[in-house]
């Protein structure tokens, strides 16, 4: 299996959010949040960028900004399913051999981090790649909302994922790693992943990526320097505005 030659970036987005209604369209310095994420993905220069939209309003915001939007079934169960459906519509002949899945609620994500999640697929043994950062705040070590990536990095920047968990793991001295939910899939790996039924540990931990590990797929984890801000609340939104204001 060779390194992907023709990747595409897909950003799944839907309006349903209990803590921040109409989240993708939340205004940040005159543009919708989803447009900021789209711009960061374009800056990464990996390949074409499409936004997989559950609603027409999101598609309108992206096309108004000059981007490509694909409407998907609003009732799909996960972002991975939304990416898969959008990719099937955008590229039915499967010319694109890898897909980078960027979350639509990360307006402060850097282009470097998006590139970092693509690079591990240069290893032909890797099916899926994702990101992690060293946990530096003590309160995050035991927080079940901070998912930990269990991998033996040593002095390396990329390592194979052994597990993902909401528990404090691994035990003992040494760093813990905060999992960041960006993924790159080989096209065949994404096809297989969405065809698999939910797995036992996936349902127990409520972590979709465990379906891949339970079915023998290889996930590589690339280390990055920090965790991008995920916007889930009005307070997060205000913080994102402050962060992006400093970059202009």
PDB file of C-alpha atoms in Angstrom:
ATOM      1  CA  UNK A   1       0.000   0.000   0.000  1.00  0.00           C
ATOM      2  CA  UNK A   2       1.558   3.286  -1.091  1.00  0.00           C
ATOM      3  CA  UNK A   3       1.252   6.817   0.276  1.00  0.00           C
ATOM      4  CA  UNK A   4      -1.935   8.590  -0.864  1.00  0.00           C
ATOM      5  CA  UNK A   5      -1.453  10.619  -4.037  1.00  0.00           C
ATOM      6  CA  UNK A   6      -4.779  12.436  -4.312  1.00  0.00           C
ATOM      7  CA  UNK A   7      -6.234  13.395  -0.904  1.00  0.00           C
ATOM      8  CA  UNK A   8      -9.326  15.459  -0.191  1.00  0.00           C
ATOM      9  CA  UNK A   9     -10.397  17.315   2.968  1.00  0.00           C
ATOM     10  CA  UNK A  10     -13.988  16.963   4.211  1.00  0.00           C
ATOM     11  CA  UNK A  11     -15.478  19.035   7.051  1.00  0.00           C
ATOM     12  CA  UNK A  12     -18.733  17.589   8.461  1.00  0.00           C
ATOM     13  CA  UNK A  13     -21.155  20.163   9.882  1.00  0.00           C
ATOM     14  CA  UNK A  14     -24.675  20.111  11.284  1.00  0.00           C
ATOM     15  CA  UNK A  15     -26.813  22.623  13.122  1.00  0.00           C
ATOM     16  CA  UNK A  16     -27.935  20.392  15.997  1.00  0.00           C
ATOM     17  CA  UNK A  17     -26.179  21.555  19.164  1.00  0.00           C
ATOM     18  CA  UNK A  18     -27.880  21.799  22.527  1.00  0.00           C
ATOM     19  CA  UNK A  19     -25.315  24.088  24.155  1.00  0.00           C
ATOM     20  CA  UNK A  20     -24.745  26.431  21.211  1.00  0.00           C
ATOM     21  CA  UNK A  21     -27.692  26.596  18.786  1.00  0.00           C
ATOM     22  CA  UNK A  22     -26.831  26.958  15.078  1.00  0.00           C
ATOM     23  CA  UNK A  23     -23.179  26.458  15.985  1.00  0.00           C
ATOM     24  CA  UNK A  24     -21.680  26.268  12.450  1.00  0.00           C
ATOM     25  CA  UNK A  25     -23.144  29.688  11.649  1.00  0.00           C
ATOM     26  CA  UNK A  26     -21.958  31.375  14.856  1.00  0.00           C
ATOM     27  CA  UNK A  27     -20.418  34.713  13.889  1.00  0.00           C
ATOM     28  CA  UNK A  28     -16.692  35.256  14.368  1.00  0.00           C
ATOM     29  CA  UNK A  29     -15.374  38.565  13.042  1.00  0.00           C
ATOM     30  CA  UNK A  30     -17.987  38.844  10.332  1.00  0.00           C
ATOM     31  CA  UNK A  31     -17.933  35.244   9.090  1.00  0.00           C
ATOM     32  CA  UNK A  32     -19.594  32.000  10.124  1.00  0.00           C
ATOM     33  CA  UNK A  33     -17.482  29.655  12.238  1.00  0.00           C
ATOM     34  CA  UNK A  34     -17.652  26.953   9.571  1.00  0.00           C
ATOM     35  CA  UNK A  35     -16.140  29.394   7.067  1.00  0.00           C
ATOM     36  CA  UNK A  36     -13.151  29.938   9.387  1.00  0.00           C
ATOM     37  CA  UNK A  37     -12.608  26.167   9.596  1.00  0.00           C
ATOM     38  CA  UNK A  38     -12.903  25.901   5.803  1.00  0.00           C
ATOM     39  CA  UNK A  39     -10.281  28.643   5.371  1.00  0.00           C
ATOM     40  CA  UNK A  40      -7.816  26.834   7.663  1.00  0.00           C
ATOM     41  CA  UNK A  41      -8.313  23.638   5.662  1.00  0.00           C
ATOM     42  CA  UNK A  42      -7.715  25.452   2.383  1.00  0.00           C
ATOM     43  CA  UNK A  43      -4.538  26.972   3.829  1.00  0.00           C
ATOM     44  CA  UNK A  44      -3.235  23.459   4.579  1.00  0.00           C
ATOM     45  CA  UNK A  45      -2.985  22.880   0.797  1.00  0.00           C
ATOM     46  CA  UNK A  46      -3.587  19.133   1.073  1.00  0.00           C
ATOM     47  CA  UNK A  47      -6.213  18.932  -1.651  1.00  0.00           C
ATOM     48  CA  UNK A  48      -9.722  20.142  -2.451  1.00  0.00           C
ATOM     49  CA  UNK A  49     -11.843  21.032   0.578  1.00  0.00           C
ATOM     50  CA  UNK A  50     -15.534  20.222   0.769  1.00  0.00           C
ATOM     51  CA  UNK A  51     -18.003  20.831   3.581  1.00  0.00           C
ATOM     52  CA  UNK A  52     -20.455  18.009   4.260  1.00  0.00           C
ATOM     53  CA  UNK A  53     -23.569  19.897   5.333  1.00  0.00           C
ATOM     54  CA  UNK A  54     -26.603  18.520   7.123  1.00  0.00           C
ATOM     55  CA  UNK A  55     -28.583  21.708   6.380  1.00  0.00           C
ATOM     56  CA  UNK A  56     -28.934  24.115   3.480  1.00  0.00           C
ATOM     57  CA  UNK A  57     -28.036  27.134   5.617  1.00  0.00           C
ATOM     58  CA  UNK A  58     -24.514  25.776   6.156  1.00  0.00           C
ATOM     59  CA  UNK A  59     -24.142  25.051   2.449  1.00  0.00           C
ATOM     60  CA  UNK A  60     -25.207  28.603   1.622  1.00  0.00           C
ATOM     61  CA  UNK A  61     -22.566  30.078   3.951  1.00  0.00           C
ATOM     62  CA  UNK A  62     -19.812  27.993   2.366  1.00  0.00           C
ATOM     63  CA  UNK A  63     -20.778  28.613  -1.238  1.00  0.00           C
ATOM     64  CA  UNK A  64     -21.100  32.349  -0.504  1.00  0.00           C
ATOM     65  CA  UNK A  65     -17.484  32.266   0.732  1.00  0.00           C
ATOM     66  CA  UNK A  66     -16.387  30.496  -2.455  1.00  0.00           C
ATOM     67  CA  UNK A  67     -16.212  26.952  -1.114  1.00  0.00           C
ATOM     68  CA  UNK A  68     -17.679  23.604  -2.121  1.00  0.00           C
ATOM     69  CA  UNK A  69     -20.636  22.288  -0.124  1.00  0.00           C
ATOM     70  CA  UNK A  70     -22.318  18.883  -0.355  1.00  0.00           C
ATOM     71  CA  UNK A  71     -25.695  18.308   1.295  1.00  0.00           C
ATOM     72  CA  UNK A  72     -26.010  15.100   3.326  1.00  0.00           C
ATOM     73  CA  UNK A  73     -28.755  13.287   5.206  1.00  0.00           C
ATOM     74  CA  UNK A  74     -29.312  15.226   8.466  1.00  0.00           C
ATOM     75  CA  UNK A  75     -30.123  11.982  10.299  1.00  0.00           C
ATOM     76  CA  UNK A  76     -26.735  10.307   9.776  1.00  0.00           C
ATOM     77  CA  UNK A  77     -25.432   8.927  13.086  1.00  0.00           C
ATOM     78  CA  UNK A  78     -21.900  10.358  13.038  1.00  0.00           C
ATOM     79  CA  UNK A  79     -19.465  12.723  11.410  1.00  0.00           C
ATOM     80  CA  UNK A  80     -17.671   9.788   9.803  1.00  0.00           C
ATOM     81  CA  UNK A  81     -20.894   8.708   8.102  1.00  0.00           C
ATOM     82  CA  UNK A  82     -21.443  12.286   6.926  1.00  0.00           C
ATOM     83  CA  UNK A  83     -17.927  12.453   5.486  1.00  0.00           C
ATOM     84  CA  UNK A  84     -18.418   9.111   3.742  1.00  0.00           C
ATOM     85  CA  UNK A  85     -21.752  10.123   2.187  1.00  0.00           C
ATOM     86  CA  UNK A  86     -20.441  13.505   1.030  1.00  0.00           C
ATOM     87  CA  UNK A  87     -17.349  11.928  -0.467  1.00  0.00           C
ATOM     88  CA  UNK A  88     -19.486   9.422  -2.355  1.00  0.00           C
ATOM     89  CA  UNK A  89     -21.462  12.291  -3.884  1.00  0.00           C
ATOM     90  CA  UNK A  90     -18.438  14.469  -4.624  1.00  0.00           C
ATOM     91  CA  UNK A  91     -16.190  11.687  -5.934  1.00  0.00           C
ATOM     92  CA  UNK A  92     -18.245   8.640  -6.987  1.00  0.00           C
ATOM     93  CA  UNK A  93     -15.398   7.299  -9.161  1.00  0.00           C
ATOM     94  CA  UNK A  94     -13.065   7.243  -6.134  1.00  0.00           C
ATOM     95  CA  UNK A  95     -10.300   9.305  -7.691  1.00  0.00           C
ATOM     96  CA  UNK A  96      -9.391  10.600  -4.220  1.00  0.00           C
ATOM     97  CA  UNK A  97      -7.531   7.888  -2.304  1.00  0.00           C
ATOM     98  CA  UNK A  98      -7.490   9.502   1.164  1.00  0.00           C
ATOM     99  CA  UNK A  99      -9.721  11.846   3.118  1.00  0.00           C
ATOM    100  CA  UNK A 100      -8.851  14.227   5.958  1.00  0.00           C
ATOM    101  CA  UNK A 101     -11.791  14.672   8.337  1.00  0.00           C
ATOM    102  CA  UNK A 102     -11.612  18.076  10.050  1.00  0.00           C
ATOM    103  CA  UNK A 103     -14.170  18.886  12.734  1.00  0.00           C
ATOM    104  CA  UNK A 104     -16.353  21.855  11.920  1.00  0.00           C
ATOM    105  CA  UNK A 105     -16.136  23.376  15.407  1.00  0.00           C
ATOM    106  CA  UNK A 106     -12.382  24.081  15.426  1.00  0.00           C
ATOM    107  CA  UNK A 107     -12.098  27.641  14.087  1.00  0.00           C
ATOM    108  CA  UNK A 108      -8.664  28.146  15.650  1.00  0.00           C
ATOM    109  CA  UNK A 109      -7.120  24.994  14.162  1.00  0.00           C
ATOM    110  CA  UNK A 110      -3.838  25.652  12.384  1.00  0.00           C
ATOM    111  CA  UNK A 111      -3.030  24.591   8.850  1.00  0.00           C
ATOM    112  CA  UNK A 112       0.067  22.892  10.291  1.00  0.00           C
ATOM    113  CA  UNK A 113      -2.066  20.628  12.494  1.00  0.00           C
ATOM    114  CA  UNK A 114      -4.227  19.662   9.514  1.00  0.00           C
ATOM    115  CA  UNK A 115      -1.109  18.747   7.564  1.00  0.00           C
ATOM    116  CA  UNK A 116       0.199  16.810  10.573  1.00  0.00           C
ATOM    117  CA  UNK A 117      -2.779  14.437  10.555  1.00  0.00           C
ATOM    118  CA  UNK A 118      -2.193  13.590   6.895  1.00  0.00           C
ATOM    119  CA  UNK A 119       1.537  12.850   7.018  1.00  0.00           C
ATOM    120  CA  UNK A 120       1.444   9.465   8.880  1.00  0.00           C
ATOM    121  CA  UNK A 121      -0.237   7.837   5.882  1.00  0.00           C
ATOM    122  CA  UNK A 122       3.160   7.850   4.195  1.00  0.00           C
ATOM    123  CA  UNK A 123       3.608   4.600   6.158  1.00  0.00           C
ATOM    124  CA  UNK A 124       1.908   1.901   4.057  1.00  0.00           C
ATOM    125  CA  UNK A 125       0.889  -0.029   7.194  1.00  0.00           C
ATOM    126  CA  UNK A 126      -1.306   2.803   8.494  1.00  0.00           C
ATOM    127  CA  UNK A 127      -5.057   2.771   7.778  1.00  0.00           C
ATOM    128  CA  UNK A 128      -6.073   5.859   9.781  1.00  0.00           C
ATOM    129  CA  UNK A 129      -4.157   8.748  11.352  1.00  0.00           C
ATOM    130  CA  UNK A 130      -5.123  11.114  14.145  1.00  0.00           C
ATOM    131  CA  UNK A 131      -3.559  13.682  16.511  1.00  0.00           C
ATOM    132  CA  UNK A 132      -2.678  14.059  20.181  1.00  0.00           C
ATOM    133  CA  UNK A 133      -0.930  16.559  22.438  1.00  0.00           C
ATOM    134  CA  UNK A 134       0.761  16.172  25.806  1.00  0.00           C
ATOM    135  CA  UNK A 135      -1.609  16.910  28.704  1.00  0.00           C
ATOM    136  CA  UNK A 136      -0.124  19.790  30.706  1.00  0.00           C
ATOM    137  CA  UNK A 137      -3.025  20.678  33.036  1.00  0.00           C
ATOM    138  CA  UNK A 138      -3.466  18.400  36.041  1.00  0.00           C
ATOM    139  CA  UNK A 139      -7.260  18.676  35.989  1.00  0.00           C
ATOM    140  CA  UNK A 140      -7.361  17.127  32.516  1.00  0.00           C
ATOM    141  CA  UNK A 141      -5.594  13.940  33.597  1.00  0.00           C
ATOM    142  CA  UNK A 142      -8.653  12.595  35.409  1.00  0.00           C
ATOM    143  CA  UNK A 143     -11.357  14.308  33.340  1.00  0.00           C
ATOM    144  CA  UNK A 144     -13.395  11.725  31.389  1.00  0.00           C
ATOM    145  CA  UNK A 145     -14.276  14.404  28.826  1.00  0.00           C
ATOM    146  CA  UNK A 146     -10.586  14.554  27.886  1.00  0.00           C
ATOM    147  CA  UNK A 147      -9.999  11.431  25.808  1.00  0.00           C
ATOM    148  CA  UNK A 148      -6.547   9.914  26.207  1.00  0.00           C
ATOM    149  CA  UNK A 149      -4.586   8.381  23.354  1.00  0.00           C
ATOM    150  CA  UNK A 150      -2.457   5.493  24.602  1.00  0.00           C
ATOM    151  CA  UNK A 151       0.684   5.203  22.486  1.00  0.00           C
ATOM    152  CA  UNK A 152       4.408   4.659  23.089  1.00  0.00           C
ATOM    153  CA  UNK A 153       6.034   7.703  21.492  1.00  0.00           C
ATOM    154  CA  UNK A 154       9.449   7.567  23.133  1.00  0.00           C
ATOM    155  CA  UNK A 155      11.367  10.266  21.260  1.00  0.00           C
ATOM    156  CA  UNK A 156       9.198   9.982  18.152  1.00  0.00           C
ATOM    157  CA  UNK A 157       6.462  12.301  16.869  1.00  0.00           C
ATOM    158  CA  UNK A 158       4.316   9.502  15.431  1.00  0.00           C
ATOM    159  CA  UNK A 159       3.349   6.234  17.144  1.00  0.00           C
ATOM    160  CA  UNK A 160       0.802   3.483  16.721  1.00  0.00           C
ATOM    161  CA  UNK A 161      -2.365   3.859  18.814  1.00  0.00           C
ATOM    162  CA  UNK A 162      -2.801   1.028  21.288  1.00  0.00           C
ATOM    163  CA  UNK A 163      -6.042   2.319  22.807  1.00  0.00           C
ATOM    164  CA  UNK A 164      -8.208   5.397  23.394  1.00  0.00           C
ATOM    165  CA  UNK A 165      -9.959   5.885  26.714  1.00  0.00           C
ATOM    166  CA  UNK A 166     -11.762   8.295  28.989  1.00  0.00           C
ATOM    167  CA  UNK A 167      -9.895   6.778  31.939  1.00  0.00           C
ATOM    168  CA  UNK A 168      -6.555   8.051  33.221  1.00  0.00           C
ATOM    169  CA  UNK A 169      -4.167   5.908  31.210  1.00  0.00           C
ATOM    170  CA  UNK A 170      -1.556   4.644  31.030  1.00  0.00           C
ATOM    171  CA  UNK A 171      -0.823   4.184  34.732  1.00  0.00           C
ATOM    172  CA  UNK A 172       2.512   5.227  36.231  1.00  0.00           C
ATOM    173  CA  UNK A 173       5.034   7.955  35.639  1.00  0.00           C
ATOM    174  CA  UNK A 174       5.209   9.673  32.288  1.00  0.00           C
ATOM    175  CA  UNK A 175       3.128  11.860  30.020  1.00  0.00           C
ATOM    176  CA  UNK A 176      -0.533  11.426  29.141  1.00  0.00           C
ATOM    177  CA  UNK A 177      -1.781  12.384  25.705  1.00  0.00           C
ATOM    178  CA  UNK A 178      -4.949  14.353  24.918  1.00  0.00           C
ATOM    179  CA  UNK A 179      -6.574  12.905  21.801  1.00  0.00           C
ATOM    180  CA  UNK A 180      -7.582  15.466  19.153  1.00  0.00           C
ATOM    181  CA  UNK A 181     -10.419  14.301  16.929  1.00  0.00           C
ATOM    182  CA  UNK A 182      -9.015  14.969  13.458  1.00  0.00           C
ATOM    183  CA  UNK A 183      -8.592  11.913  11.254  1.00  0.00           C
ATOM    184  CA  UNK A 184      -7.136  10.936   7.924  1.00  0.00           C
ATOM    185  CA  UNK A 185      -8.506   7.748   6.375  1.00  0.00           C
ATOM    186  CA  UNK A 186      -7.323   5.844   3.386  1.00  0.00           C
ATOM    187  CA  UNK A 187     -10.387   5.710   1.156  1.00  0.00           C
ATOM    188  CA  UNK A 188     -10.703   1.929   1.527  1.00  0.00           C
ATOM    189  CA  UNK A 189     -10.333   2.230   5.314  1.00  0.00           C
ATOM    190  CA  UNK A 190     -13.190   4.737   5.528  1.00  0.00           C
ATOM    191  CA  UNK A 191     -15.379   2.495   3.371  1.00  0.00           C
ATOM    192  CA  UNK A 192     -14.675  -0.422   5.681  1.00  0.00           C
ATOM    193  CA  UNK A 193     -15.046   1.592   8.874  1.00  0.00           C
ATOM    194  CA  UNK A 194     -18.555   2.872   8.135  1.00  0.00           C
ATOM    195  CA  UNK A 195     -19.661  -0.626   7.063  1.00  0.00           C
ATOM    196  CA  UNK A 196     -18.728  -2.147  10.419  1.00  0.00           C
ATOM    197  CA  UNK A 197     -21.282  -2.430  13.249  1.00  0.00           C
ATOM    198  CA  UNK A 198     -20.638  -0.521  16.484  1.00  0.00           C
ATOM    199  CA  UNK A 199     -18.136  -2.452  18.585  1.00  0.00           C
ATOM    200  CA  UNK A 200     -18.241  -3.462  22.250  1.00  0.00           C
ATOM    201  CA  UNK A 201     -15.541  -1.131  23.561  1.00  0.00           C
ATOM    202  CA  UNK A 202     -16.711   1.685  21.266  1.00  0.00           C
ATOM    203  CA  UNK A 203     -20.129   1.573  22.924  1.00  0.00           C
ATOM    204  CA  UNK A 204     -18.708   1.212  26.426  1.00  0.00           C
ATOM    205  CA  UNK A 205     -16.283   4.157  26.122  1.00  0.00           C
ATOM    206  CA  UNK A 206     -18.486   6.098  23.658  1.00  0.00           C
ATOM    207  CA  UNK A 207     -15.470   6.478  21.360  1.00  0.00           C
ATOM    208  CA  UNK A 208     -16.071   5.740  17.692  1.00  0.00           C
ATOM    209  CA  UNK A 209     -12.397   5.179  16.849  1.00  0.00           C
ATOM    210  CA  UNK A 210     -12.315   2.036  18.998  1.00  0.00           C
ATOM    211  CA  UNK A 211     -14.394   0.331  16.283  1.00  0.00           C
ATOM    212  CA  UNK A 212     -11.341   0.544  14.044  1.00  0.00           C
ATOM    213  CA  UNK A 213      -8.953  -0.848  16.663  1.00  0.00           C
ATOM    214  CA  UNK A 214     -11.313  -3.670  17.619  1.00  0.00           C
ATOM    215  CA  UNK A 215     -11.415  -4.714  13.977  1.00  0.00           C
ATOM    216  CA  UNK A 216      -7.656  -4.790  13.513  1.00  0.00           C
ATOM    217  CA  UNK A 217      -7.202  -1.485  11.722  1.00  0.00           C
ATOM    218  CA  UNK A 218      -3.958   0.422  12.328  1.00  0.00           C
ATOM    219  CA  UNK A 219      -4.271   3.970  13.684  1.00  0.00           C
ATOM    220  CA  UNK A 220      -1.188   6.196  13.837  1.00  0.00           C
ATOM    221  CA  UNK A 221      -1.108   9.142  16.249  1.00  0.00           C
ATOM    222  CA  UNK A 222       0.915  12.262  15.411  1.00  0.00           C
ATOM    223  CA  UNK A 223       1.990  14.570  18.220  1.00  0.00           C
ATOM    224  CA  UNK A 224       1.273  18.284  17.907  1.00  0.00           C
ATOM    225  CA  UNK A 225       2.176  21.098  20.280  1.00  0.00           C
ATOM    226  CA  UNK A 226      -1.273  21.969  21.618  1.00  0.00           C
ATOM    227  CA  UNK A 227      -4.986  21.222  21.575  1.00  0.00           C
ATOM    228  CA  UNK A 228      -7.096  23.465  19.323  1.00  0.00           C
ATOM    229  CA  UNK A 229     -10.119  25.075  20.929  1.00  0.00           C
ATOM    230  CA  UNK A 230     -13.328  23.159  20.302  1.00  0.00           C
ATOM    231  CA  UNK A 231     -16.330  25.493  20.367  1.00  0.00           C
ATOM    232  CA  UNK A 232     -19.254  23.974  22.277  1.00  0.00           C
ATOM    233  CA  UNK A 233     -20.577  26.838  24.426  1.00  0.00           C
ATOM    234  CA  UNK A 234     -21.073  30.613  24.182  1.00  0.00           C
ATOM    235  CA  UNK A 235     -17.988  30.985  26.391  1.00  0.00           C
ATOM    236  CA  UNK A 236     -15.921  28.907  23.948  1.00  0.00           C
ATOM    237  CA  UNK A 237     -17.192  31.076  21.103  1.00  0.00           C
ATOM    238  CA  UNK A 238     -16.065  34.258  22.825  1.00  0.00           C
ATOM    239  CA  UNK A 239     -12.655  32.725  23.488  1.00  0.00           C
ATOM    240  CA  UNK A 240     -12.342  31.745  19.817  1.00  0.00           C
ATOM    241  CA  UNK A 241     -13.112  35.340  18.827  1.00  0.00           C
ATOM    242  CA  UNK A 242     -10.340  36.542  21.128  1.00  0.00           C
ATOM    243  CA  UNK A 243      -7.817  34.026  19.778  1.00  0.00           C
ATOM    244  CA  UNK A 244      -8.551  34.844  16.148  1.00  0.00           C
ATOM    245  CA  UNK A 245      -8.512  38.594  16.827  1.00  0.00           C
ATOM    246  CA  UNK A 246      -4.869  38.244  17.904  1.00  0.00           C
ATOM    247  CA  UNK A 247      -3.989  36.557  14.603  1.00  0.00           C
ATOM    248  CA  UNK A 248      -5.284  39.383  12.425  1.00  0.00           C
TER     249      UNK A 248
END
